[in-house]
Short mmCIF file of C-alpha atoms and ligand atoms in Angstrom, two decimals:
data_model
loop_
_atom_site.label_atom_id
_atom_site.label_comp_id
_atom_site.label_asym_id
_atom_site.label_seq_id
_atom_site.Cartn_x
_atom_site.Cartn_y
_atom_site.Cartn_z
CA UNK Y 1137 -76.58 22.23 -23.32
CA UNK Y 1138 -78.93 24.53 -25.11
CA UNK Y 1139 -78.90 27.40 -27.47
CA UNK Y 1140 -80.30 30.44 -25.71
CA UNK Y 1141 -81.04 32.19 -29.01
CA UNK Y 1142 -79.31 35.10 -30.63
CA UNK Y 1143 -76.41 32.77 -31.26
CA UNK Y 1144 -75.40 32.82 -27.59
CA UNK Y 1145 -74.30 29.57 -26.11
CA UNK Y 1146 -75.77 28.66 -22.75
CA UNK Y 1147 -74.56 25.46 -21.25
CA UNK Y 1148 -76.25 24.44 -18.05
CA UNK Y 1149 -74.09 21.60 -16.88
CA UNK Y 1150 -73.97 21.40 -13.07
CA UNK Y 1151 -70.67 19.52 -13.23
CA UNK Y 1152 -69.12 22.31 -15.17
CA UNK Y 1153 -70.64 25.60 -14.21
CA UNK Y 1154 -67.86 27.97 -15.06
CA UNK Y 1155 -68.00 29.60 -18.46
CA UNK Y 1156 -64.22 29.51 -18.66
CA UNK Y 1157 -64.17 25.72 -18.15
CA UNK Y 1158 -66.84 25.23 -20.77
CA UNK Y 1159 -64.85 27.39 -23.14
CA UNK Y 1160 -61.70 25.40 -22.50
CA UNK Y 1161 -63.47 22.07 -23.02
CA UNK Y 1162 -65.18 23.20 -26.21
CA UNK Y 1163 -61.94 24.75 -27.42
CA UNK Y 1164 -60.08 21.48 -26.91
CA UNK Y 1165 -62.85 19.63 -28.77
CA UNK Y 1166 -62.62 22.09 -31.65
CA UNK Y 1167 -58.91 21.42 -31.99
CA UNK Y 1168 -59.81 17.78 -32.73
CA UNK Y 1169 -62.88 18.49 -34.85
CA UNK Y 1170 -61.01 18.75 -38.14
CA UNK Y 1171 -59.29 15.37 -37.70
CA UNK Y 1172 -62.50 13.73 -36.52
CA UNK Y 1173 -64.47 14.91 -39.54
CA UNK Y 1174 -67.00 16.88 -37.48
CA UNK Y 1175 -66.80 20.00 -39.63
CA UNK Y 1176 -68.54 20.66 -42.91
CA UNK Y 1177 -69.00 23.62 -45.20
CA UNK Y 1178 -72.43 24.78 -46.38
CA UNK Y 1179 -73.16 27.33 -49.08
CA UNK Y 1180 -75.72 30.13 -49.14
CA UNK Y 1181 -76.64 31.71 -52.48
CA UNK Y 1182 -75.97 35.40 -53.08
CA UNK Y 1183 -78.66 36.40 -55.57
CA UNK Y 1184 -79.37 39.04 -58.15
CA UNK Y 1185 -82.27 41.41 -57.53
CA UNK Y 1186 -85.07 41.35 -58.34
CA UNK Y 1187 -85.31 37.86 -59.87
CA UNK Y 1188 -83.18 35.87 -57.45
CA UNK Y 1189 -80.79 34.33 -60.00
CA UNK Y 1190 -77.67 32.97 -58.32
CA UNK Y 1191 -74.73 35.37 -58.55
CA UNK Y 1192 -72.43 33.43 -56.22
CA UNK Y 1193 -72.39 31.67 -52.87
CA UNK Y 1194 -70.97 32.25 -49.39
CA UNK Y 1195 -69.26 29.34 -47.66
CA UNK Y 1196 -70.30 28.94 -44.02
CA UNK Y 1197 -68.76 26.52 -41.55
CA UNK Y 1198 -70.78 23.98 -39.57
CA UNK Y 1199 -69.73 21.87 -36.57
CA UNK Y 1200 -71.66 18.88 -35.33
CA UNK Y 1201 -70.29 18.16 -31.86
CA UNK Y 1202 -70.51 14.47 -30.90
CA UNK Y 1203 -72.31 15.26 -27.59
CA UNK Y 1204 -73.78 18.72 -28.04
CA UNK Y 1205 -74.99 18.51 -31.63
CA UNK Y 1206 -74.84 21.49 -33.96
CA UNK Y 1207 -72.96 24.44 -32.47
CA UNK Y 1208 -73.32 27.84 -34.12
CA UNK Y 1209 -70.24 29.38 -35.74
CA UNK Y 1210 -71.23 32.56 -33.91
CA UNK Y 1211 -70.12 30.62 -30.82
CA UNK Y 1212 -67.21 28.49 -31.97
CA UNK Y 1213 -65.51 30.89 -34.38
CA UNK Y 1214 -64.78 33.47 -31.64
CA UNK Y 1215 -63.59 30.56 -29.49
CA UNK Y 1216 -61.33 29.35 -32.31
CA UNK Y 1217 -59.95 32.87 -32.63
CA UNK Y 1218 -59.20 32.98 -28.91
CA UNK Y 1219 -57.46 29.61 -28.74
CA UNK Y 1220 -55.71 29.94 -32.10
CA UNK Y 1221 -57.31 26.86 -33.69
CA UNK Y 1222 -58.86 29.20 -36.29
CA UNK Y 1223 -55.57 28.87 -38.18
CA UNK Y 1224 -56.05 25.15 -38.70
CA UNK Y 1225 -59.83 25.34 -39.03
CA UNK Y 1226 -59.59 28.25 -41.46
CA UNK Y 1227 -57.01 26.40 -43.54
CA UNK Y 1228 -59.34 23.40 -43.76
CA UNK Y 1229 -62.29 25.61 -44.78
CA UNK Y 1230 -60.24 27.37 -47.42
CA UNK Y 1231 -59.12 24.06 -48.94
CA UNK Y 1232 -62.70 22.74 -49.07
CA UNK Y 1233 -63.93 25.95 -50.66
CA UNK Y 1234 -61.23 26.07 -53.30
CA UNK Y 1235 -61.84 22.39 -54.19
CA UNK Y 1236 -65.57 23.07 -54.49
CA UNK Y 1237 -64.98 26.18 -56.59
CA UNK Y 1238 -62.65 24.22 -58.88
CA UNK Y 1239 -65.33 21.54 -59.33
CA UNK Y 1240 -68.00 24.12 -60.12
CA UNK Y 1241 -65.61 26.00 -62.43
CA UNK Y 1242 -65.09 22.72 -64.28
CA UNK Y 1243 -68.86 22.38 -64.65
CA UNK Y 1244 -69.95 25.97 -65.28
CA UNK Y 1245 -66.82 27.76 -66.47
CA UNK Y 1246 -66.28 31.24 -65.06
CA UNK Y 1247 -70.02 31.70 -64.61
CA UNK Y 1248 -71.59 33.09 -61.48
CA UNK Y 1249 -72.38 29.76 -59.77
CA UNK Y 1250 -68.68 29.05 -59.37
CA UNK Y 1251 -68.09 32.30 -57.45
CA UNK Y 1252 -67.48 31.42 -53.84
CA UNK Y 1253 -66.95 33.76 -50.89
CA UNK Y 1254 -65.09 32.53 -47.84
CA UNK Y 1255 -64.83 34.19 -44.42
CA UNK Y 1256 -61.30 34.98 -43.32
CA UNK Y 1257 -60.69 35.94 -39.72
CA UNK Y 1258 -58.34 38.60 -38.36
CA UNK Y 1259 -56.09 35.98 -36.88
CA UNK Y 1260 -55.64 34.25 -40.24
CA UNK Y 1261 -54.81 37.55 -41.95
CA UNK Y 1262 -52.11 38.25 -39.36
CA UNK Y 1263 -50.57 34.78 -39.64
CA UNK Y 1264 -47.19 35.06 -41.41
CA UNK Y 1265 -47.27 33.14 -44.69
CA UNK Y 1266 -51.06 33.25 -45.03
CA UNK Y 1267 -51.04 34.87 -48.48
CA UNK Y 1268 -48.39 32.45 -49.78
CA UNK Y 1269 -50.48 29.55 -48.48
CA UNK Y 1270 -53.59 30.85 -50.24
CA UNK Y 1271 -51.59 31.26 -53.45
CA UNK Y 1272 -50.42 27.64 -53.24
CA UNK Y 1273 -53.90 26.21 -52.55
CA UNK Y 1274 -55.50 28.20 -55.37
CA UNK Y 1275 -52.73 27.25 -57.83
CA UNK Y 1276 -52.88 23.56 -56.86
CA UNK Y 1277 -56.63 23.45 -57.51
CA UNK Y 1278 -56.23 25.26 -60.82
CA UNK Y 1279 -59.04 27.61 -59.91
CA UNK Y 1280 -59.35 31.09 -61.43
CA UNK Y 1281 -58.42 33.35 -58.46
CA UNK Y 1282 -61.14 35.92 -59.20
CA UNK Y 1283 -63.77 33.25 -58.54
CA UNK Y 1284 -62.76 33.31 -54.87
CA UNK Y 1285 -63.81 36.22 -52.66
CA UNK Y 1286 -62.21 36.70 -49.25
CA UNK Y 1287 -64.71 38.16 -46.78
CA UNK Y 1288 -62.97 40.22 -44.11
CA UNK Y 1289 -64.38 42.53 -41.45
CA UNK Y 1290 -63.54 46.18 -41.02
CA UNK Y 1291 -62.32 45.49 -37.51
CA UNK Y 1292 -59.95 42.78 -38.73
CA UNK Y 1293 -58.42 45.00 -41.38
CA UNK Y 1294 -58.17 48.06 -39.17
CA UNK Y 1295 -56.58 46.01 -36.39
CA UNK Y 1296 -53.01 45.76 -37.62
CA UNK Y 1297 -50.88 46.81 -40.55
CA UNK Y 1298 -50.15 43.12 -41.15
CA UNK Y 1299 -53.83 42.39 -41.79
CA UNK Y 1300 -54.14 45.21 -44.31
CA UNK Y 1301 -50.97 44.00 -46.03
CA UNK Y 1302 -52.46 40.50 -46.24
CA UNK Y 1303 -55.65 41.83 -47.81
CA UNK Y 1304 -53.56 43.72 -50.37
CA UNK Y 1305 -51.66 40.48 -50.97
CA UNK Y 1306 -54.87 38.55 -51.63
CA UNK Y 1307 -55.97 41.28 -54.03
CA UNK Y 1308 -52.61 41.09 -55.81
CA UNK Y 1309 -53.15 37.34 -56.27
CA UNK Y 1310 -56.38 38.18 -58.08
CA UNK Y 1311 -58.84 37.18 -55.36
CA UNK Y 1312 -61.76 39.49 -54.76
CA UNK Y 1313 -62.13 41.19 -51.40
CA UNK Y 1314 -65.42 41.75 -49.57
CA UNK Y 1315 -65.86 43.93 -46.50
CA UNK Y 1316 -68.24 41.91 -44.29
CA UNK Y 1317 -70.81 43.16 -41.74
CA UNK Y 1318 -70.22 46.66 -43.06
CA UNK Y 1319 -71.26 49.38 -40.66
CA UNK Y 1320 -71.12 47.33 -37.46
CA UNK Y 1321 -67.40 47.31 -36.67
CA UNK Y 1322 -64.94 50.13 -36.26
CA UNK Y 1323 -66.28 51.66 -39.43
CA UNK Y 1324 -63.98 53.95 -41.23
CA UNK Y 1325 -64.72 55.19 -44.72
CA UNK Y 1326 -60.99 55.62 -45.22
CA UNK Y 1327 -60.86 51.83 -45.36
CA UNK Y 1328 -62.62 52.08 -48.72
CA UNK Y 1329 -59.69 54.22 -49.86
CA UNK Y 1330 -56.80 52.27 -48.30
CA UNK Y 1331 -58.06 48.74 -48.83
CA UNK Y 1332 -58.74 47.12 -52.23
CA UNK Y 1333 -62.46 46.45 -51.74
CA UNK Y 1334 -64.49 44.76 -54.49
CA UNK Y 1335 -67.65 44.01 -52.53
CA UNK Y 1336 -69.32 45.69 -49.58
CA UNK Y 1337 -71.69 43.54 -47.54
CA UNK Y 1338 -74.23 45.75 -45.82
CA UNK Y 1339 -75.03 44.24 -42.45
CA UNK Y 1340 -78.42 42.74 -41.61
CA UNK Y 1341 -78.93 45.28 -38.82
CA UNK Y 1342 -79.28 47.97 -41.50
CA UNK Y 1343 -81.30 45.80 -43.86
CA UNK Y 1344 -83.77 45.10 -41.05
CA UNK Y 1345 -84.74 48.77 -40.99
CA UNK Y 1346 -85.13 49.25 -44.73
CA UNK Y 1347 -88.92 49.00 -44.84
CA UNK Y 1348 -89.53 51.82 -42.40
CA UNK Y 1349 -88.57 55.49 -42.34
CA UNK Y 1350 -85.53 54.83 -40.17
CA UNK Y 1351 -81.90 55.93 -39.86
CA UNK Y 1352 -81.01 52.45 -41.12
CA UNK Y 1353 -82.88 52.94 -44.37
CA UNK Y 1354 -81.14 56.29 -44.93
CA UNK Y 1355 -77.77 54.57 -44.47
CA UNK Y 1356 -78.75 51.69 -46.78
CA UNK Y 1357 -79.69 54.20 -49.47
CA UNK Y 1358 -76.57 56.33 -49.00
CA UNK Y 1359 -74.26 53.32 -49.25
CA UNK Y 1360 -75.50 52.72 -52.79
CA UNK Y 1361 -74.25 56.16 -53.82
CA UNK Y 1362 -70.86 55.51 -52.25
CA UNK Y 1363 -70.41 52.00 -53.64
CA UNK Y 1364 -71.63 52.90 -57.12
CA UNK Y 1365 -69.21 55.83 -57.24
CA UNK Y 1366 -66.33 53.64 -56.11
CA UNK Y 1367 -67.25 50.76 -58.46
CA UNK Y 1368 -67.80 48.48 -55.50
CA UNK Y 1369 -70.54 45.84 -55.56
CA UNK Y 1370 -73.03 46.17 -52.71
CA UNK Y 1371 -74.63 43.04 -51.24
CA UNK Y 1372 -77.51 43.40 -48.78
CA UNK Y 1373 -77.23 40.74 -46.05
CA UNK Y 1374 -79.94 39.00 -44.07
CA UNK Y 1375 -82.89 39.71 -46.38
CA UNK Y 1376 -85.85 37.86 -44.88
CA UNK Y 1377 -88.92 39.33 -46.61
CA UNK Y 1378 -90.18 40.15 -50.10
CA UNK Y 1379 -90.84 43.68 -48.89
CA UNK Y 1380 -87.19 44.16 -47.91
CA UNK Y 1381 -86.02 42.72 -51.24
CA UNK Y 1382 -88.34 45.09 -53.10
CA UNK Y 1383 -87.12 48.16 -51.17
CA UNK Y 1384 -83.49 47.21 -51.64
CA UNK Y 1385 -83.98 46.80 -55.36
CA UNK Y 1386 -85.71 50.19 -55.49
CA UNK Y 1387 -82.79 51.71 -53.60
CA UNK Y 1388 -80.44 50.42 -56.30
CA UNK Y 1389 -79.15 47.17 -54.83
CA UNK Y 1390 -78.27 44.52 -57.39
CA UNK Y 1391 -77.28 41.76 -54.97
CA UNK Y 1392 -78.78 40.28 -51.83
CA UNK Y 1393 -78.43 37.30 -49.52
CA UNK Y 1394 -80.86 35.98 -46.96
CA UNK Y 1395 -83.42 33.42 -45.88
CA UNK Y 1396 -86.04 35.03 -48.15
CA UNK Y 1397 -84.08 33.67 -51.11
CA UNK Y 1398 -82.24 30.62 -49.79
CA UNK Y 1399 -80.77 29.12 -46.65
CA UNK Y 1400 -77.26 27.69 -46.49
CA UNK Y 1401 -77.12 24.16 -47.96
CA UNK Y 1402 -74.60 21.45 -48.79
CA UNK Y 1403 -72.49 21.74 -51.91
CA UNK Y 1404 -74.38 18.79 -53.43
CA UNK Y 1405 -77.77 20.43 -52.79
CA UNK Y 1406 -76.53 23.67 -54.26
CA UNK Y 1407 -75.20 21.78 -57.26
CA UNK Y 1408 -78.71 20.43 -57.95
CA UNK Y 1409 -80.06 23.97 -57.79
CA UNK Y 1410 -77.44 25.09 -60.29
CA UNK Y 1411 -77.92 22.24 -62.72
CA UNK Y 1412 -79.50 23.73 -65.80
CA UNK Y 1413 -83.05 22.42 -65.96
CA UNK Y 1414 -85.32 22.04 -68.99
CA UNK Y 1415 -86.03 25.36 -70.68
CA UNK Y 1416 -89.60 26.37 -69.76
P1 LIG H 2689 -71.49 36.16 -41.59
O1 LIG H 2689 -70.19 36.02 -42.31
O2 LIG H 2689 -72.09 37.52 -41.52
O3 LIG H 2689 -72.48 35.13 -42.32
C1 LIG H 2689 -73.85 35.36 -42.49
C2 LIG H 2689 -74.64 34.71 -41.38
O4 LIG H 2689 -75.99 35.14 -41.44
C3 LIG H 2689 -74.68 33.19 -41.47
O5 LIG H 2689 -74.78 32.68 -40.14
C4 LIG H 2689 -75.99 32.96 -42.23
O6 LIG H 2689 -76.53 31.67 -42.04
C5 LIG H 2689 -76.83 34.01 -41.59
N1 LIG H 2689 -77.95 34.45 -42.43
C6 LIG H 2689 -78.04 34.48 -43.78
N2 LIG H 2689 -79.21 34.97 -44.19
C7 LIG H 2689 -79.92 35.26 -43.06
C8 LIG H 2689 -81.23 35.81 -42.82
O7 LIG H 2689 -82.00 36.12 -43.72
N3 LIG H 2689 -81.59 35.97 -41.52
C9 LIG H 2689 -80.77 35.64 -40.48
N4 LIG H 2689 -81.22 35.82 -39.24
N5 LIG H 2689 -79.53 35.14 -40.67
C10 LIG H 2689 -79.11 34.95 -41.95
P2 LIG H 2689 -73.85 31.51 -39.62
O8 LIG H 2689 -73.62 30.51 -40.71
O9 LIG H 2689 -74.43 31.05 -38.34
O10 LIG H 2689 -72.47 32.23 -39.36
C11 LIG H 2689 -72.31 33.19 -38.36
C12 LIG H 2689 -70.98 33.88 -38.47
O11 LIG H 2689 -69.92 32.97 -38.16
C13 LIG H 2689 -70.68 34.39 -39.86
O12 LIG H 2689 -71.35 35.61 -40.08
C14 LIG H 2689 -69.17 34.54 -39.78
O13 LIG H 2689 -68.81 35.71 -39.09
C15 LIG H 2689 -68.80 33.34 -38.92
N6 LIG H 2689 -68.38 32.24 -39.79
C16 LIG H 2689 -69.12 31.27 -40.37
N7 LIG H 2689 -68.34 30.42 -41.10
C17 LIG H 2689 -67.07 30.90 -40.98
C18 LIG H 2689 -65.78 30.47 -41.50
O14 LIG H 2689 -65.65 29.49 -42.26
N8 LIG H 2689 -64.69 31.20 -41.11
C19 LIG H 2689 -64.79 32.29 -40.30
N9 LIG H 2689 -63.66 32.96 -39.97
N10 LIG H 2689 -65.97 32.72 -39.82
C20 LIG H 2689 -67.09 32.04 -40.16
CA1 LIG H 2690 -69.47 36.66 -44.25
CA1 LIG H 2691 -59.60 43.35 -56.39
CA1 LIG H 2692 -71.94 39.31 -42.73
#
């Protein structure tokens, strides 16, 4: 097995040369992964521009397969959505995240470090009882709901009325709502009217073009006008260079996320980063 780059999974196994078989095998493995303890959650800082202070973190799922090693969520999340195991996997992630947020809230109060974003898939949003389940998990952990941000995609929310209802339900519970990968899905500005959006995450594909005179940079700049007017926080995703960070700040962005600032890391590692050090 090998990763062919771009997050695509290429699995050259002569005994199993049909993509569908590989999918089925991996899907079956994923169903067991939770019970076998193969999953873990890592956290990537979302920072303030221009200084890079931590404003929150995004929880990202990791799977270490016993034979194939680390498999990208870009591969196994779509698989989990297809075979339905995303319900169980997503439930597990949400519980880990809420526990971690509660621990950080205990340590830092309602300060930025305890703000955790979690990705919620379309399938989870459509699952009857999802909002009630979230309410129960958040209440059981005693975590302040506004410390948790649910990241949903435009496509997920536009898909069905049930998904939009669920997002409204999460908002009513006091969770914050982020529109993820903004601009890459079935974009509809009416979503910013119909859906209670607190945060808009501007996709990396736009951020990539911000340092050149490009259509992307025009869009990145225009989104600041829209989000500022609507009192929505804008987060630039996938920032990899100082030059990009500088341009984004100049364009009015207050928040960014990307390898230039920090890579995803374990909760313990992030905790060390957050621990107040000696005053310089
Ligand atoms: P996403 O929600 O857009 O998450 C951001 C992805 O971009 C992460 O990839 C992160 O590691 C990566 N990234 C961050 N900064 C940079 C950068 O500067 N450059 C580049 N090239 N990449 C950067 P990751 O962790 O591989 O996750 C991929 C996708 O899988 C996520 O995209 C999300 O759609 C999905 N995913 C991950 N964890 C979960 C989860 O717990 N639940 C659900 N439903 N989906 C998840
Ligand atoms: Ca996300
Ligand atoms: Ca809200
Ligand atoms: Ca994203």
